[in-house]
Coordinates of C-alpha atoms in Angstrom, one line a residue:
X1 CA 0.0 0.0 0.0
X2 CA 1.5 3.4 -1.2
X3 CA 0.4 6.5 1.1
X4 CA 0.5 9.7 -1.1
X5 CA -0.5 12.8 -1.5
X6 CA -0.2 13.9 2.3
X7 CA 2.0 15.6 5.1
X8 CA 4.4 13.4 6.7
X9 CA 5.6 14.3 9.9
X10 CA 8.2 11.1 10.9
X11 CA 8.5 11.3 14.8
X12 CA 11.5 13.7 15.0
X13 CA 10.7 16.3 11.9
X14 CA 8.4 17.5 8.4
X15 CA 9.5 16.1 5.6
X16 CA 9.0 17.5 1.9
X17 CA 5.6 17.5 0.7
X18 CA 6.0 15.3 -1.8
X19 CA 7.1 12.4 0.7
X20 CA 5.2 9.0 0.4
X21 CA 5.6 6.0 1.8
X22 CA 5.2 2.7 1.1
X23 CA 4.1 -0.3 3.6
X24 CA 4.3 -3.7 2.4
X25 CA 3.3 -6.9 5.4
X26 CA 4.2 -5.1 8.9
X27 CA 6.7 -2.7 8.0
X28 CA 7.2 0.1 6.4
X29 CA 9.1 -0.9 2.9
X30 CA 10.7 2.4 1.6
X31 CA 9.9 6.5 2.1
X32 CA 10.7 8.8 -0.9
X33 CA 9.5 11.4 -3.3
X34 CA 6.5 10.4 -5.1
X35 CA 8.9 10.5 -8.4
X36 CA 10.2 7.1 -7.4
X37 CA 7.2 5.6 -7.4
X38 CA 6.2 6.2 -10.9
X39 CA 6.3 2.1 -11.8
X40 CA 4.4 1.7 -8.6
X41 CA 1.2 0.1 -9.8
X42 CA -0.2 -1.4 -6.6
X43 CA -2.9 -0.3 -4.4
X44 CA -2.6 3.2 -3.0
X45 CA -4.4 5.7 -0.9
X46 CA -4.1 9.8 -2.0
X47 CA -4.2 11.6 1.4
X48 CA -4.3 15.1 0.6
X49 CA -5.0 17.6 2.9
X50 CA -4.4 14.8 5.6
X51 CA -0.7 13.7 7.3
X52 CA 0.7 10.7 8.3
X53 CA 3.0 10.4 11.8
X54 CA 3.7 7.2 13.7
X55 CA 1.5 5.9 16.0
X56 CA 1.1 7.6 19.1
X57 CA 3.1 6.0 22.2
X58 CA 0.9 6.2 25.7
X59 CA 4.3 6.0 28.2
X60 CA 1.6 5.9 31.4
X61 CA -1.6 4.3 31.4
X62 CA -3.3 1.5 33.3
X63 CA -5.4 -1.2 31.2
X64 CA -7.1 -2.5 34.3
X65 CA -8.6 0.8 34.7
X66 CA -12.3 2.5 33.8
X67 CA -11.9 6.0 34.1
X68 CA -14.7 5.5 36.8
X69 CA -14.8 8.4 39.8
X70 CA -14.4 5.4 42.2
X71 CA -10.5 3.9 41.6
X72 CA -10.9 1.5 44.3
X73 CA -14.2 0.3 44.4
X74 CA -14.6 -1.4 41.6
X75 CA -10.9 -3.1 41.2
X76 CA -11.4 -4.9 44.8
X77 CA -15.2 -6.3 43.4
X78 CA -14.2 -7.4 40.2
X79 CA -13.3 -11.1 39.2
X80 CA -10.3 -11.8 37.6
X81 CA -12.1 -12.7 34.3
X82 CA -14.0 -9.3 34.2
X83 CA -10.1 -7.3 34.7
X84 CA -9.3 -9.2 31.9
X85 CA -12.3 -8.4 30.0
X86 CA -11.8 -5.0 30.8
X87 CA -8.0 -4.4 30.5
X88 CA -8.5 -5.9 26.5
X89 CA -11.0 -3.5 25.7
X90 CA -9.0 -0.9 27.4
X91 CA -6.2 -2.0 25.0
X92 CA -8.0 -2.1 21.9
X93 CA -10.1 1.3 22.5
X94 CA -6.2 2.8 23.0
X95 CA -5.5 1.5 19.3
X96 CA -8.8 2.8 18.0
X97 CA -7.5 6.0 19.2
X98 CA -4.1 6.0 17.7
X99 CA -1.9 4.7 20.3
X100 CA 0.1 1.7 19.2
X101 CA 2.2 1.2 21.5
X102 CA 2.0 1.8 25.4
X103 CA 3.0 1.8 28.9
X104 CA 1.3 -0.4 31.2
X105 CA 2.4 1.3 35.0
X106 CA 0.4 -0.6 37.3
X107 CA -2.1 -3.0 37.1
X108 CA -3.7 -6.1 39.1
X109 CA -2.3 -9.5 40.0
X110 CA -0.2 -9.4 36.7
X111 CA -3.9 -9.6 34.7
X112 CA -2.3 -6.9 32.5
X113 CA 0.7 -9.3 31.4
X114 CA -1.8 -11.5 29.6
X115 CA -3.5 -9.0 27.4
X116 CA 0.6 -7.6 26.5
X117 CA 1.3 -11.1 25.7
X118 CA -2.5 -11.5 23.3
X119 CA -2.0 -8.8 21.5
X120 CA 1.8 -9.3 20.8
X121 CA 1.2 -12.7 19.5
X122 CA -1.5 -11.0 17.7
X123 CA -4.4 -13.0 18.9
X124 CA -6.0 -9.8 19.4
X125 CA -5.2 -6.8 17.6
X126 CA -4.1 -4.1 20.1
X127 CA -1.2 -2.1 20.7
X128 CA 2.1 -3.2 21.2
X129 CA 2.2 -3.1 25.4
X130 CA 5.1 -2.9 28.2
X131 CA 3.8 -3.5 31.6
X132 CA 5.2 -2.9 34.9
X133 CA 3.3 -5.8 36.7
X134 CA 2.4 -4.4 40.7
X135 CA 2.8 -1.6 41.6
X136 CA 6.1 -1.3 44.4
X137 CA 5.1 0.5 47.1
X138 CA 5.5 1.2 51.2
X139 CA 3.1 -0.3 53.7
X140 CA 0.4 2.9 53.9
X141 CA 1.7 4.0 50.5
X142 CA 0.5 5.2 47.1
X143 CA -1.7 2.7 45.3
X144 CA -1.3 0.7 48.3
X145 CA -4.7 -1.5 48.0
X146 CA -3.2 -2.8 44.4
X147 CA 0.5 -3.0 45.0
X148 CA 3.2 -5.3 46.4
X149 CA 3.7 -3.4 49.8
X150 CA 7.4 -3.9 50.5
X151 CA 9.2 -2.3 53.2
X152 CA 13.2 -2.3 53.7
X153 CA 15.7 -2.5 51.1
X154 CA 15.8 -6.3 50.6
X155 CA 12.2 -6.4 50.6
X156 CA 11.8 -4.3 48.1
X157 CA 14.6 -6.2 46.3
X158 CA 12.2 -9.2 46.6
X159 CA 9.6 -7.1 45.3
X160 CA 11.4 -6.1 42.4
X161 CA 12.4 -10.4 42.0
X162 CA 8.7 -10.7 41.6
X163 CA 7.6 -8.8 39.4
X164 CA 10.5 -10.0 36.8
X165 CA 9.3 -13.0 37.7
X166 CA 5.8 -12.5 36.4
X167 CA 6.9 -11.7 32.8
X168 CA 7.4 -7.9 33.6
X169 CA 8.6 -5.7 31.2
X170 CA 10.0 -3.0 33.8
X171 CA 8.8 -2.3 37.4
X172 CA 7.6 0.7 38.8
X173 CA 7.7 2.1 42.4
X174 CA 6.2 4.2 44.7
X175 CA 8.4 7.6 45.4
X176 CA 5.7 9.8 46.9
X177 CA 1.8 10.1 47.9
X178 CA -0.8 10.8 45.2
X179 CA -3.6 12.8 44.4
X180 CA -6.0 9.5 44.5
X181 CA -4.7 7.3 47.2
X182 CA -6.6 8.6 50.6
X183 CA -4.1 9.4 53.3
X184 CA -1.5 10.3 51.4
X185 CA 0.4 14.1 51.3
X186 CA 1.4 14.9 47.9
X187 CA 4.9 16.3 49.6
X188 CA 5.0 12.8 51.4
X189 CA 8.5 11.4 50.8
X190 CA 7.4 7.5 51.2
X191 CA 10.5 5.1 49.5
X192 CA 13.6 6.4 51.4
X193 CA 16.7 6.9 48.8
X194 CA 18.3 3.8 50.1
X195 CA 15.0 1.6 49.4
X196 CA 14.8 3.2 45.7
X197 CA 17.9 2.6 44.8
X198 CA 18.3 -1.1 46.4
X199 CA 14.7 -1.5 43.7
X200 CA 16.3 0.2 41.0
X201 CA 19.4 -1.5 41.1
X202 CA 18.1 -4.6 41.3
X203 CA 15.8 -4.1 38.6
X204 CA 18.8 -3.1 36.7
X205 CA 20.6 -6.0 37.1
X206 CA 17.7 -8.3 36.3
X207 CA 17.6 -6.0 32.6
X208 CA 14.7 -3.8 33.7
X209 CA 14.5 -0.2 33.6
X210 CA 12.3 1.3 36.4
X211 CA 9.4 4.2 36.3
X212 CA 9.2 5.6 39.7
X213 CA 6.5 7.7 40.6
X214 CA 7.4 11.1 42.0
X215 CA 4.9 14.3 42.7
X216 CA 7.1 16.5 45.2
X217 CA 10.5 17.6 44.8
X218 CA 12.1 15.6 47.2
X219 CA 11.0 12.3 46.1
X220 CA 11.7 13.1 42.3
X221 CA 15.6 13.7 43.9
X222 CA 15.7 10.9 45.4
X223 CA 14.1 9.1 42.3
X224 CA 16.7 10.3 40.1
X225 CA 19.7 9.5 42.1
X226 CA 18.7 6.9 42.7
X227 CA 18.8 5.5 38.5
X228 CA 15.4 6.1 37.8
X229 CA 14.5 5.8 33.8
X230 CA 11.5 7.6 34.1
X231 CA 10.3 9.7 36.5
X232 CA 6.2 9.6 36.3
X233 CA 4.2 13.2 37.3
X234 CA 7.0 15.5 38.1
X235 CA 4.7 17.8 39.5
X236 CA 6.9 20.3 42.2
X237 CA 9.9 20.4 40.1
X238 CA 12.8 22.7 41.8
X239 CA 16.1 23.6 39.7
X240 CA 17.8 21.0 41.6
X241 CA 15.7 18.5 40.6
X242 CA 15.3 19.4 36.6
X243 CA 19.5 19.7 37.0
X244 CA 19.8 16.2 38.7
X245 CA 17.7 14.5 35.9
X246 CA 19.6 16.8 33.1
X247 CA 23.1 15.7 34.4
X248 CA 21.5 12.1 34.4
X249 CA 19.2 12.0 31.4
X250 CA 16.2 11.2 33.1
X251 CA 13.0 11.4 31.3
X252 CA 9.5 13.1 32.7
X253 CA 6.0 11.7 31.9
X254 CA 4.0 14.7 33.1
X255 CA 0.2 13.3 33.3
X256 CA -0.9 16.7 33.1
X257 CA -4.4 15.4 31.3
X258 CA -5.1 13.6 34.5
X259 CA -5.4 16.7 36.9
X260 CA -7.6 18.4 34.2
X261 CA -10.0 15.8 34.3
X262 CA -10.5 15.8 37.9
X263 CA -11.0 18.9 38.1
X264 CA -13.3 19.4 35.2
X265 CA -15.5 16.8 37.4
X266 CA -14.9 18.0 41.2
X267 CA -18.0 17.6 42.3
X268 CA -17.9 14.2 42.0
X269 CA -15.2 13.3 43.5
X270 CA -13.8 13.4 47.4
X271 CA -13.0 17.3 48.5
X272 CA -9.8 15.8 49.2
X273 CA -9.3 15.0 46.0
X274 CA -10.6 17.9 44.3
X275 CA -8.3 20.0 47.0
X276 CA -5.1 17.9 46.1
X277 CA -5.9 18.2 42.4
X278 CA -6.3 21.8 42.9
X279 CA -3.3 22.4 44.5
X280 CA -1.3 20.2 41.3
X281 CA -2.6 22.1 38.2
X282 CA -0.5 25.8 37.8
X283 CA 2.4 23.8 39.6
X284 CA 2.2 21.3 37.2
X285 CA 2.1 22.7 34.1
X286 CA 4.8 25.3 35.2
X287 CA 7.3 22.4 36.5
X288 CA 6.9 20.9 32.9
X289 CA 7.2 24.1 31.0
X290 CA 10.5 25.0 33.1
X291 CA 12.0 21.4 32.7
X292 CA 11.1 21.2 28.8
X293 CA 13.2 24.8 28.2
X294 CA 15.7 24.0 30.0
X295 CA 16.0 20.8 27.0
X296 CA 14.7 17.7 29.4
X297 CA 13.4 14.3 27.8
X298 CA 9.8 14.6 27.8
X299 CA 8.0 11.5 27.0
X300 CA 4.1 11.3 26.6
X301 CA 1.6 9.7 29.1
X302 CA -1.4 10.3 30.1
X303 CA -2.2 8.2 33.4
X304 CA -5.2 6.9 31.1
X305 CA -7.6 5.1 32.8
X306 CA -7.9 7.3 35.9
X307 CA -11.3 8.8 36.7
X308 CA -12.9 10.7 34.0
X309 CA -9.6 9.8 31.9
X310 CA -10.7 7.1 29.5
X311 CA -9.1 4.7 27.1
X312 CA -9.3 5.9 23.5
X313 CA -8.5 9.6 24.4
X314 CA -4.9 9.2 25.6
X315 CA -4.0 11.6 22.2
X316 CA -5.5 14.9 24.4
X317 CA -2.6 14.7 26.5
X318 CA -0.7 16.3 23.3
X319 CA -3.3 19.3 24.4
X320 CA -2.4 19.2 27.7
X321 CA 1.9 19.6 27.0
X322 CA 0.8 22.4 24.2
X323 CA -0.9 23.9 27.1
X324 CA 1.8 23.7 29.0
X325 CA 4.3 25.2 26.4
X326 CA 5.6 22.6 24.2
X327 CA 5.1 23.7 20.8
X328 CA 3.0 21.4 18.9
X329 CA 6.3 19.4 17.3
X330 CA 7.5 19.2 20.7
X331 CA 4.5 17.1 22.0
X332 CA 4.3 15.2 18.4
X333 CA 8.0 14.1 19.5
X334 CA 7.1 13.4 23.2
X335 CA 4.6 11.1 21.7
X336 CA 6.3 9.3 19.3
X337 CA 10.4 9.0 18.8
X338 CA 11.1 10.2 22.5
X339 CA 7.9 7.7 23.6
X340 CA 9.5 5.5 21.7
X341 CA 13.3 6.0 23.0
X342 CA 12.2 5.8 26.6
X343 CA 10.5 2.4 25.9
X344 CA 13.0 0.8 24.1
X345 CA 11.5 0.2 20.9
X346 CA 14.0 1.0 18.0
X347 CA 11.7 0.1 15.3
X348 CA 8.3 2.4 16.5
X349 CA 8.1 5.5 16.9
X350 CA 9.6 6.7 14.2
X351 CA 8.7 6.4 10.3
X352 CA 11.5 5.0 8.8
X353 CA 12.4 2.6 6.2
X354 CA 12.7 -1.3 8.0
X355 CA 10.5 0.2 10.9
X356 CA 7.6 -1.7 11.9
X357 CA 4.2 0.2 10.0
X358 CA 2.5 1.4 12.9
X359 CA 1.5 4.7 11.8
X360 CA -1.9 7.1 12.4
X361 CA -3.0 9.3 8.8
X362 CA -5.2 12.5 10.9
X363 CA -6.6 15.4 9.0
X364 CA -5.0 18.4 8.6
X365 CA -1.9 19.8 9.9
X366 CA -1.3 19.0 13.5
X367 CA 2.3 21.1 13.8
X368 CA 0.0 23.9 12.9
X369 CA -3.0 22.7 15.0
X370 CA -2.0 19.8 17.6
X371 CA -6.2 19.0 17.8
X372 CA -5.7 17.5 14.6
X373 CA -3.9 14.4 16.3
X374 CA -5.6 15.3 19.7
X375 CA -8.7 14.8 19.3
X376 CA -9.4 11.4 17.8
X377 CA -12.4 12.8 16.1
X378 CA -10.1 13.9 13.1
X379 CA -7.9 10.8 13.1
X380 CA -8.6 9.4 9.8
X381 CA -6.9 6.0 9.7
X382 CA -4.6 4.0 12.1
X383 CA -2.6 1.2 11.0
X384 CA -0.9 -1.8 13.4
X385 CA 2.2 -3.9 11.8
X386 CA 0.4 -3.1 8.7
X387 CA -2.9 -3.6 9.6
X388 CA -5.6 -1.2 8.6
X389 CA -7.8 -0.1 11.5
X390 CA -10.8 1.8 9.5
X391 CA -11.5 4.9 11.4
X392 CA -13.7 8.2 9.2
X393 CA -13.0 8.1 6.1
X394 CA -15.1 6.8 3.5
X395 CA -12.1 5.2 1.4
X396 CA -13.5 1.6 1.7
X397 CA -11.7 -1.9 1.7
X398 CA -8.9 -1.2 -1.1
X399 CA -6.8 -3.9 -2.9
X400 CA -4.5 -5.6 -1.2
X401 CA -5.1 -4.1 2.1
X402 CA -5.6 -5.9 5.2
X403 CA -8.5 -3.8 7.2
X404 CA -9.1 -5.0 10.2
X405 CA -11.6 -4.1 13.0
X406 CA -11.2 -3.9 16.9
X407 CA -14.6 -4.8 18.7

């Protein structure tokens, strides 16, 4: 299948307009000028006035997850069977909404690991998926109904043993309180920097990378001395912290989408919610504006699944870092190549000849207006390891092509 006639934007830059690319089985067979195509005579789509990027990269969500007001409720109820009901459709309304690859950061009794493994043996179709297994956290601590509560360094080495155990792809822990989990300070400095780094090494030395969840400057310190990869939220950022993860290379997945969902439904949700929500948004968005200028690695994720924060929308967290004062190629890269680098995926991310062809077409220009790959409303087509996943546009079922459709 040729793609012509459109914008390309390849995870890191525009090309020339007359770019076109070619996909041929999973992967993406060759991108040039239309000129040297002029032999091609197999099937083709003309995109004008539409442009094709990779598929979107979600680096934080949680499959197991609703989006309902109550977090808790409803993951203590629910059967094994129904999670895994749920955390497939999760996946697969994700891919519907141009994310084809993503971050799993906490789910349920390893549930999560079996959709990963369904849709990368393509027994479902779904996005590619790295999940973290448990959530690591301190007796008391954030997510602490969910997790594997460890306390002590070789504890949370155990922990850690676990998880890797399980199948997991990387492991995250628990640096600080959260805006959901009740009886926690967002300034609370749970993991001390000895436990963190005892987890993180040892995660290291087992070949995992570790996301570690940090809201309050202390805790994103210790994170990132500690060898964090990723440091999730990164919501009270001081210059010491943005220069520790600088000298260090540490990446930030901001969430901001997540706060602006709460808030757009305070009332209801807990007043001490809605109060610790409130007191996250200008910090937030400021902490992320100062750490992106000062030329940190920001990758895209938008703690999908939290309340009011559904599957199938994780693109409006592109809004959310334009709101915050990336410029709309800045969040296009935070959601694709950068996404992609902090992830470890050398072929996604990234349009590029011998790359596998996960790609989303959207209409219009979306370095010029980032709703055009925001809001899923103007994605036009998404395609999986070559897949076609029919979204708007009334193009049909062309030669050749393999369309497929997610429930």
């Amino acid at each position: 299948m040729l793609l012509s006639r459109a914008a390309v934007f390849d995870g890191e830059r525009r090309l020339p307009p007359d770019t076109c690319l070619l996909l041929e089985g999973d992967r993406i067979a060759r991108i040039a000028p239309a000129a040297a195509f002029d032999g091609y005579a197999g099937p083709r789509l003309d995109l004008s006035g539409h442009t094709v990027l990779p598929g979107l990269i979600d680096c934080h969500a949680h499959l197991v997850l609703a989006a309902e007001a109550d977090v808790w409720g409803p993951l203590m109820k629910a059967s094994a069977a129904q999670l895994a009901l749920r955390a497939l459709d999760s996946a697969q309304r994700c891919l519907r909404g141009g994310v084809t690859s993503l971050r799993d950061c906490g789910g349920v009794d390893h549930i999560e690991l079996a959709v990963r493994d369904a849709t990368g043996q393509g027994t479902f179709l779904g996005p590619t998926v790295r999940a973290a297994g448990r959530f690591i956290c301190m007796c008391g601590g954030t997510n602490h109904p969910v997790a594997r509560i460890a306390d002590g360094e070789h504890e949370v080495r155990v922990a850690v043993r676990e998880q890797v155990h399980a199948g997991s792809d990387f492991v995250k822990l628990m640096a600080t309180g959260a805006v959901l989990t009740p009886g926690t300070g967002l300034d609370d400095v749970q993991y001390t920097s000895e436990e963190l780094r005892a987890g993180i090494a040892e995660a290291a030395r087992l070949g995992r990378d570790a996301a570690v969840h940090a809201i309050g400057a202390t805790g994103v310190i210790n994170a990132v001395r500690a060898g964090a990869r990723s440091v999730e939220h990164g919501v009270f950022l001081t210059d010491e912290a943005i220069d520790a993860m600088l000298g260090l290379g540490t990446w930030v997945v901001p969430t901001l989408g997540a706060v602006s969902r709460l808030l757009s439904h305070r009332d209801r949700l807990p007043g001490a919610v809605v109060e610790k929500a409130q007191r996250v948004a200008a910090s937030h968005r400021d902490s992320i504006r100062r750490f992106h200028r000062a030329g940190g690695r920001i990758a895209m994720g938008g703690d999908t699944g939290t309340p009011f924060n559904p599957h199938g929308e994780n693109a409006w967290e592109l809004l959310e870092m334009v709101r915050a004062g990336l410029s709309p190629e800045a969040a296009l890269v935070a959601a694709t190549s950068s996404a992609a680098d902090l992830m470890r995926l050398p072929t996604r991310g990234r349009l590029r000849a011998g790359h596998h062809a996960d790609v989303l077409v959207v209409r219009g220009d979306p370095l010029e207006d980032i709703l055009c790959a925001a809001d899923p409303a103007r994605h036009a087509i998404v395609v999986k390891g070559g897949r076609f996943v029919q979204r708007s546009e009334p193009w049909g079922t062309e030669s050749g092509t393999r369309w497929a459709q997610t429930p």
